[in-house]
Every structure is written in structure tokens, then in C-alpha cells.
C-alpha positions as YAML, in Angstrom:
chain: A
units: angstrom
residues:
- id: 1
  name: MET
  ca: [0.43, -10.97, 3.82]
- id: 2
  name: MET
  ca: [4.20, -11.24, 3.81]
- id: 3
  name: THR
  ca: [7.07, -9.85, 1.72]
- id: 4
  name: ILE
  ca: [10.35, -11.48, 0.74]
- id: 5
  name: GLY
  ca: [13.37, -10.76, -1.45]
- id: 6
  name: HIS
  ca: [15.15, -13.55, -3.30]
- id: 7
  name: SER
  ca: [18.51, -11.76, -3.21]
- id: 8
  name: THR
  ca: [21.42, -14.15, -3.85]
- id: 9
  name: LEU
  ca: [19.82, -17.20, -2.24]
- id: 10
  name: THR
  ca: [19.94, -20.66, -3.69]
- id: 11
  name: ILE
  ca: [16.57, -21.93, -4.87]
- id: 12
  name: GLU
  ca: [16.69, -24.54, -2.09]
- id: 13
  name: ALA
  ca: [17.17, -21.89, 0.61]
- id: 14
  name: PHE
  ca: [14.45, -19.73, -0.90]
- id: 15
  name: LEU
  ca: [11.93, -22.57, -1.12]
- id: 16
  name: GLY
  ca: [12.85, -23.62, 2.41]
- id: 17
  name: ALA
  ca: [12.02, -20.14, 3.70]
- id: 18
  name: LEU
  ca: [8.69, -20.17, 1.87]
- id: 19
  name: ARG
  ca: [7.83, -23.57, 3.36]
- id: 20
  name: GLU
  ca: [8.96, -22.49, 6.83]
- id: 21
  name: ASN
  ca: [6.56, -19.55, 6.62]
- id: 22
  name: GLY
  ca: [3.64, -21.56, 5.26]
- id: 23
  name: VAL
  ca: [3.42, -19.70, 1.95]
- id: 24
  name: SER
  ca: [0.75, -21.02, -0.42]
- id: 25
  name: THR
  ca: [0.96, -18.29, -3.10]
- id: 26
  name: LEU
  ca: [3.89, -16.18, -4.26]
- id: 27
  name: VAL
  ca: [3.14, -12.88, -6.00]
- id: 28
  name: ASP
  ca: [6.08, -11.80, -8.16]
- id: 29
  name: VAL
  ca: [6.14, -7.99, -8.19]
- id: 30
  name: ARG
  ca: [9.25, -7.56, -10.33]
- id: 31
  name: ARG
  ca: [8.27, -5.43, -13.28]
- id: 32
  name: PHE
  ca: [10.90, -7.21, -15.35]
- id: 33
  name: PRO
  ca: [10.88, -10.74, -13.88]
- id: 34
  name: GLY
  ca: [14.21, -12.08, -15.00]
- id: 35
  name: SER
  ca: [17.63, -12.48, -13.45]
- id: 36
  name: ARG
  ca: [20.76, -13.04, -15.53]
- id: 37
  name: ARG
  ca: [22.97, -13.10, -12.47]
- id: 38
  name: TYR
  ca: [20.74, -15.55, -10.56]
- id: 39
  name: PRO
  ca: [19.03, -17.63, -13.24]
- id: 40
  name: GLN
  ca: [17.15, -19.72, -10.67]
- id: 41
  name: PHE
  ca: [15.04, -16.58, -10.16]
- id: 42
  name: GLY
  ca: [14.22, -16.01, -13.81]
- id: 43
  name: GLN
  ca: [10.46, -16.26, -13.95]
- id: 44
  name: VAL
  ca: [10.17, -19.47, -15.98]
- id: 45
  name: ARG
  ca: [12.61, -21.42, -13.79]
- id: 46
  name: LEU
  ca: [11.29, -19.90, -10.58]
- id: 47
  name: PHE
  ca: [7.66, -20.65, -11.36]
- id: 48
  name: ALA
  ca: [8.56, -24.25, -12.29]
- id: 49
  name: SER
  ca: [10.39, -24.66, -8.97]
- id: 50
  name: LEU
  ca: [7.45, -23.19, -7.08]
- id: 51
  name: GLU
  ca: [4.98, -25.47, -8.86]
- id: 52
  name: ALA
  ca: [7.13, -28.51, -8.03]
- id: 53
  name: ALA
  ca: [7.09, -27.37, -4.38]
- id: 54
  name: GLY
  ca: [3.30, -27.02, -4.40]
- id: 55
  name: ILE
  ca: [3.32, -23.22, -4.23]
- id: 56
  name: ARG
  ca: [1.13, -21.22, -6.59]
- id: 57
  name: ALA
  ca: [2.89, -18.38, -8.44]
- id: 58
  name: VAL
  ca: [1.37, -15.23, -9.92]
- id: 59
  name: TRP
  ca: [3.08, -12.34, -11.72]
- id: 60
  name: ARG
  ca: [1.55, -8.90, -11.17]
- id: 61
  name: GLU
  ca: [3.30, -6.41, -13.43]
- id: 62
  name: GLY
  ca: [0.88, -3.79, -12.09]
- id: 63
  name: LEU
  ca: [2.63, -4.01, -8.71]
- id: 64
  name: GLY
  ca: [6.08, -3.86, -10.30]
- id: 65
  name: GLY
  ca: [8.62, -1.14, -9.60]
- id: 66
  name: ARG
  ca: [10.81, 0.94, -11.88]
- id: 67
  name: ARG
  ca: [8.28, 3.75, -12.33]
- id: 68
  name: LYS
  ca: [9.20, 7.26, -13.39]
- id: 69
  name: ALA
  ca: [8.74, 10.12, -10.95]
- id: 70
  name: LEU
  ca: [6.38, 12.90, -11.98]
- id: 71
  name: ALA
  ca: [7.74, 16.42, -12.45]
- id: 72
  name: ASP
  ca: [5.14, 17.70, -9.96]
- id: 73
  name: SER
  ca: [5.50, 14.79, -7.54]
- id: 74
  name: VAL
  ca: [3.90, 15.14, -4.11]
- id: 75
  name: ASN
  ca: [6.28, 12.46, -2.85]
- id: 76
  name: VAL
  ca: [9.36, 14.62, -2.45]
- id: 77
  name: GLY
  ca: [10.16, 12.95, 0.86]
- id: 78
  name: TRP
  ca: [11.74, 10.21, -1.23]
- id: 79
  name: HIS
  ca: [15.14, 11.44, -2.35]
- id: 80
  name: HIS
  ca: [15.74, 8.33, -4.47]
- id: 81
  name: GLU
  ca: [13.94, 8.80, -7.79]
- id: 82
  name: ALA
  ca: [12.92, 5.13, -8.06]
- id: 83
  name: PHE
  ca: [11.03, 5.26, -4.77]
- id: 84
  name: ARG
  ca: [9.52, 8.65, -5.61]
- id: 85
  name: GLY
  ca: [8.38, 7.25, -8.97]
- id: 86
  name: TYR
  ca: [6.73, 4.27, -7.31]
- id: 87
  name: ALA
  ca: [5.08, 6.52, -4.72]
- id: 88
  name: ASP
  ca: [3.69, 8.63, -7.58]
- id: 89
  name: TYR
  ca: [2.37, 5.46, -9.23]
- id: 90
  name: MET
  ca: [0.68, 4.57, -5.93]
- id: 91
  name: GLN
  ca: [-1.66, 7.53, -6.48]
- id: 92
  name: THR
  ca: [-3.20, 5.95, -9.59]
- id: 93
  name: ASP
  ca: [-6.40, 3.96, -9.97]
- id: 94
  name: HIS
  ca: [-4.39, 1.14, -11.53]
- id: 95
  name: PHE
  ca: [-2.29, 0.77, -8.38]
- id: 96
  name: ARG
  ca: [-5.37, 0.94, -6.14]
- id: 97
  name: ASN
  ca: [-6.94, -1.89, -8.15]
- id: 98
  name: GLU
  ca: [-3.76, -3.96, -7.83]
- id: 99
  name: ILE
  ca: [-3.60, -3.44, -4.04]
- id: 100
  name: GLU
  ca: [-7.27, -4.37, -3.71]
- id: 101
  name: TRP
  ca: [-6.56, -7.56, -5.69]
- id: 102
  name: LEU
  ca: [-3.57, -8.34, -3.45]
- id: 103
  name: MET
  ca: [-5.52, -7.78, -0.24]
- id: 104
  name: ALA
  ca: [-8.38, -9.96, -1.49]
- id: 105
  name: LEU
  ca: [-5.87, -12.71, -2.28]
- id: 106
  name: ALA
  ca: [-4.36, -12.41, 1.20]
- id: 107
  name: ASP
  ca: [-7.82, -12.93, 2.71]
- id: 108
  name: PHE
  ca: [-7.85, -16.48, 1.32]
- id: 109
  name: GLU
  ca: [-4.21, -17.44, 0.74]
- id: 110
  name: ARG
  ca: [-1.02, -17.34, 2.77]
- id: 111
  name: ALA
  ca: [0.52, -14.96, 0.27]
- id: 112
  name: VAL
  ca: [3.99, -13.49, -0.05]
- id: 113
  name: VAL
  ca: [5.01, -10.56, -2.27]
- id: 114
  name: MET
  ca: [8.43, -11.20, -3.81]
- id: 115
  name: CYS
  ca: [11.00, -8.92, -5.38]
- id: 116
  name: ALA
  ca: [14.78, -9.13, -5.66]
- id: 117
  name: GLU
  ca: [16.24, -7.06, -2.81]
- id: 118
  name: ALA
  ca: [17.15, -8.89, 0.41]
- id: 119
  name: VAL
  ca: [15.75, -6.20, 2.70]
- id: 120
  name: PRO
  ca: [12.43, -4.42, 2.21]
- id: 121
  name: TRP
  ca: [13.70, -0.91, 2.86]
- id: 122
  name: ARG
  ca: [15.81, -1.13, -0.31]
- id: 123
  name: CYS
  ca: [12.86, -2.31, -2.39]
- id: 124
  name: HIS
  ca: [9.51, -1.01, -3.62]
- id: 125
  name: ARG
  ca: [7.83, -3.84, -1.71]
- id: 126
  name: SER
  ca: [8.21, -1.62, 1.38]
- id: 127
  name: LEU
  ca: [5.85, 0.85, -0.31]
- id: 128
  name: ILE
  ca: [3.47, -1.99, -1.15]
- id: 129
  name: GLY
  ca: [3.58, -2.90, 2.54]
- id: 130
  name: ASP
  ca: [2.78, 0.72, 3.45]
- id: 131
  name: ALA
  ca: [-0.22, 0.68, 1.09]
- id: 132
  name: VAL
  ca: [-1.56, -2.52, 2.65]
- id: 133
  name: LEU
  ca: [-1.10, -1.17, 6.19]
- id: 134
  name: ALA
  ca: [-2.85, 2.07, 5.21]
- id: 135
  name: ARG
  ca: [-5.88, 0.02, 4.18]
- id: 136
  name: GLY
  ca: [-6.00, -1.89, 7.46]
- id: 137
  name: GLY
  ca: [-4.08, -4.98, 6.33]
- id: 138
  name: VAL
  ca: [-1.35, -6.85, 8.17]
- id: 139
  name: VAL
  ca: [2.10, -7.22, 6.63]
- id: 140
  name: GLU
  ca: [5.16, -9.12, 7.80]
- id: 141
  name: ASP
  ca: [8.58, -8.91, 6.16]
- id: 142
  name: ILE
  ca: [10.52, -12.18, 5.85]
- id: 143
  name: PHE
  ca: [14.29, -12.03, 6.31]
- id: 144
  name: VAL
  ca: [16.21, -15.04, 5.00]
- id: 145
  name: GLN
  ca: [19.71, -16.17, 5.95]
- id: 146
  name: PRO
  ca: [21.91, -17.78, 3.27]
- id: 147
  name: ASP
  ca: [21.22, -21.22, 4.79]
- id: 148
  name: GLY
  ca: [17.47, -20.69, 4.37]
- id: 149
  name: ARG
  ca: [16.60, -20.00, 8.00]
- id: 150
  name: SER
  ca: [14.17, -17.13, 8.20]
- id: 151
  name: SER
  ca: [12.51, -14.75, 10.58]
- id: 152
  name: ARG
  ca: [9.54, -12.42, 10.21]
- id: 153
  name: ARG
  ca: [9.02, -8.91, 11.50]
- id: 154
  name: PRO
  ca: [5.91, -6.76, 11.35]
- id: 155
  name: HIS
  ca: [6.20, -4.27, 8.51]
- id: 156
  name: ALA
  ca: [6.62, -0.74, 9.87]
- id: 157
  name: MET
  ca: [5.07, 2.16, 7.99]
- id: 158
  name: THR
  ca: [7.74, 4.41, 6.47]
- id: 159
  name: LYS
  ca: [8.40, 7.12, 9.07]
- id: 160
  name: PHE
  ca: [7.70, 10.08, 6.80]
- id: 161
  name: ALA
  ca: [4.62, 8.54, 5.18]
- id: 162
  name: ARG
  ca: [1.25, 10.21, 5.52]
- id: 163
  name: VAL
  ca: [-2.06, 8.41, 5.17]
- id: 164
  name: ASP
  ca: [-5.44, 9.84, 4.23]
- id: 165
  name: ASP
  ca: [-8.41, 7.53, 3.67]
- id: 166
  name: GLY
  ca: [-6.18, 4.60, 2.72]
- id: 167
  name: ARG
  ca: [-3.99, 6.67, 0.39]
- id: 168
  name: VAL
  ca: [-0.28, 6.91, 1.23]
- id: 169
  name: TRP
  ca: [2.04, 9.70, 0.20]
- id: 170
  name: TYR
  ca: [5.49, 10.82, 1.28]
- id: 171
  name: PRO
  ca: [5.80, 14.61, 1.66]
- id: 172
  name: GLY
  ca: [9.06, 16.45, 2.12]
- id: 173
  name: ASP
  ca: [10.19, 17.88, 5.45]
- id: 174
  name: GLY
  ca: [8.65, 21.30, 4.82]
- id: 175
  name: GLU
  ca: [5.26, 19.73, 4.12]
- id: 176
  name: LEU
  ca: [5.15, 17.61, 7.26]
- id: 177
  name: PHE
  ca: [4.05, 20.46, 9.48]
- id: 178
  name: GLU
  ca: [1.81, 22.44, 7.17]
- id: 179
  name: GLY
  ca: [-1.83, 22.91, 8.11]
...
């Protein structure tokens, strides 16, 4: 499985990167899949462009970001509330079902998870990558230059993440060394 962010790319550069990396299926994990600033990445236009390029497109709202952090969050290692909220959501059965679906897809398709941010560490797709790694999957992050040239790097588990039986959480500093 791979991850990618559309960022400010042209649709031609984006499609070129997908082709260069052999993508057969794109999984849109934007909870609100529109873009006023970059209309080529609004879901209707994007999916039409992907279809014309021979790439299957699927929207999975259940993998989307913009989740609210819980008052009693165990993921206090994330100081940014959006990441903490997504990490809290990762503890739910709904998220586990979505990750299982994604991993099953990746067994049969050359799949890429797409969101908006150019780099994974500024996007919830880095947490999706952590969840896949925690379950024994392989994840590569695609980095795309404005001209469409791309490179891939193995996804690295977030440094302060903890894994137990495939479940990922992100404790705060004081919790890292407790029993």
C-alpha cells in the first residue's frame, strides 16, 4: 500500500505520479472530499480524471480525518488536537473494520491512500500508515515534485507510537516509561 497527497499539483502531474508508481486503485480518505482552491481535486472531477486514466477510485469516509479528540484521550502524545482526535478514532471498531478493508484491498490491488497534504507527517494518512504497519502491512509514502516526478520512501512508524496486538496509540511522555 502507498500514500500520497495531492497538494497543489496539476491533475497531469498527479496522474503522472500515480502511473509512475503503478497505482491501480486510489482510496480517497478525505472526510470532506472537495477542494475549492484546487477544483481538479474535487471528488467528481478527480474521479472522472482517474477513470479516464484507467485508475479505479473509491471514497472511504470511514478513513477520513477531522475527528474530535475525546476528553479522556489516551493519545496525549499528539499535541495537535486533529491528530489526537484521529488517534482516538483509531481505537474504535469502525476504524478497525476500515483498516481491515484497506489491507484486504491492498492484497489484490496496487492501492494508494490519498489526502490533501503534500507530506504524510502533516496528514492523518501517517496514522493510517501506522495502523497498517502495526498489523504487519507494508506502506510506502509517495512524494511528488511539482513536475510530477515522484519518489517513494518506506513509511516509518511515528516515534512515540505504541503498538499492542495491532492496536496503535500515542501516549504522552510520562506514560512512555510506566510499567
